[in-house]
DNA sequence: CGGCAATTTGACCGGTCTCAAAGTGTGTGG
DNA sequence: CCACACACTTTGAGACCGGTCAAATTGCCG
């Protein structure tokens, strides 16, 4: 164990039990005692600075990670060197689950702002999950939920237009912030316009125009990174109704 | 247990150990003995006819399922009744993993042709995974790999054009057939054009034109459902090279 | 204050969707 | 076993959303 990467053990000990993210993170559903056991295998690492990398696509898989505070983006790089952002991760979310199958991280993780991370060495976690039934359950639940959100996102990309994608993006962030006890009405976008565009499968220019137009139409108020959702009903309507949706597809088989 | 839904117990007993899909399915990595234990909880159900439903979006989650032969599509239905196809599943693939987190299937499954399915009651499977370490590992691996393929598919939808999507689709099917011991050079498409279009986020007309054009250009030969991949190198080139790709994105953060 | 990256705005273009209609197969019932 | 109906697929013509290219503007940070 690399002690240089662990900070201030004392003040953080028993951290999971005191962490406000318990209900979103791996400890959910565990007893205090079991959480203590989990705590013993968690490494708390020195915070990542904006722009620094947690791990790179292709690195050997050894640990899962949990975002503790801040935010990161995960992306893959193609042979030609272009990036595709896969997700933005907020506190309480687990990173690296997609590496279990191959033993290699398929994505790179970079901090969007100063970010604290908990490290969960996989072999020890797996061992503990074997002993603590609730942990095994929660691990599977977390992965399953990630499959779910991927499915929803695939749906977004497959048949939503730019307006719908953008509205969904904003509301999704809002509800995730709310689940973490922050305001979903006003928050900061830690990612750049170009990150948003890349993530949503749009051009930067299109995203920029969306910010402008949505503000003109009174749905949001933006000032650089800071955004307020003024008319969430209208944003919601944009996501749910799909009047011009492609492929109305009754799909009679 | 509903005995009417189980056929010919005798001839299928110890089926996992004799199943050629072992290496793709849950038993991978288990000893013969452990596979026997797995076998004891697997229910083999009467084959699904083309067009019939295994389970519906919203049904209560109780079991995972494995495709034994044939193929199915999974799709979600929006409030407005339009469908979005999420995936096509071939033999050896596990269905329902995305329901573990919520206790409810988020997708419906319908057979594209006559299809045999193995049922894996989740609670019993979970219990067995607790006892058989290799099973727990394999379950996590299978889910992780699904996350991976979802990520790749998201990438496809986010920044590939129609040609690239279609070529990827064909090659993906080909390699999956090959992994199952079938020819990847010539096979049958069990799904309709409109299913393909819906899945790829394209219009039916576009897909139809792709079939026509790819054939004219000598990359494939199609006759209704049957397809041969004549020039896989060229198809591959379409997927990998992305000369006109959107968002070349250096993404300097 | 100066330079550079990020963002915004404008003009134009093209790929893919939409609408429309013809063509092809398949399954059912007489 | 044939005929008809219906669903699926193909083909064509035109429109539009969102991408590309170009340039101006803004903000950040040394």
Short mmCIF file of C-alpha atoms (C1' of nucleotides) in Angstrom, two decimals, chain B residues 161-162 201-203 205-206 209 224 252-253, chain C residues 5-6 15-20 24-26:
data_model
loop_
_atom_site.label_atom_id
_atom_site.label_comp_id
_atom_site.label_asym_id
_atom_site.label_seq_id
_atom_site.Cartn_x
_atom_site.Cartn_y
_atom_site.Cartn_z
CA UNK B 161 -23.10 8.33 -39.45
CA UNK B 162 -25.52 5.94 -41.09
CA UNK B 201 -31.47 5.27 -34.59
CA UNK B 202 -32.16 5.59 -38.32
CA UNK B 203 -35.26 5.71 -40.50
CA UNK B 205 -35.97 4.04 -45.53
CA UNK B 206 -32.37 4.85 -44.73
CA UNK B 209 -31.13 2.24 -48.93
CA UNK B 224 -34.42 -10.70 -47.85
CA UNK B 252 -8.32 19.63 -23.75
CA UNK B 253 -10.65 19.66 -20.77
"C1'" DA C 5 -8.61 29.02 -25.31
"C1'" DA C 6 -13.47 28.83 -24.90
"C1'" DG C 15 -27.05 13.80 -44.67
"C1'" DT C 16 -30.94 11.87 -43.13
"C1'" DC C 17 -35.82 12.31 -42.27
"C1'" DT C 18 -40.51 12.75 -44.07
"C1'" DC C 19 -44.00 11.96 -47.16
"C1'" DA C 20 -45.75 9.34 -50.92
"C1'" DT C 24 -42.76 -7.90 -52.97
"C1'" DG C 25 -43.87 -11.79 -49.68
"C1'" DT C 26 -46.44 -14.10 -46.47
#
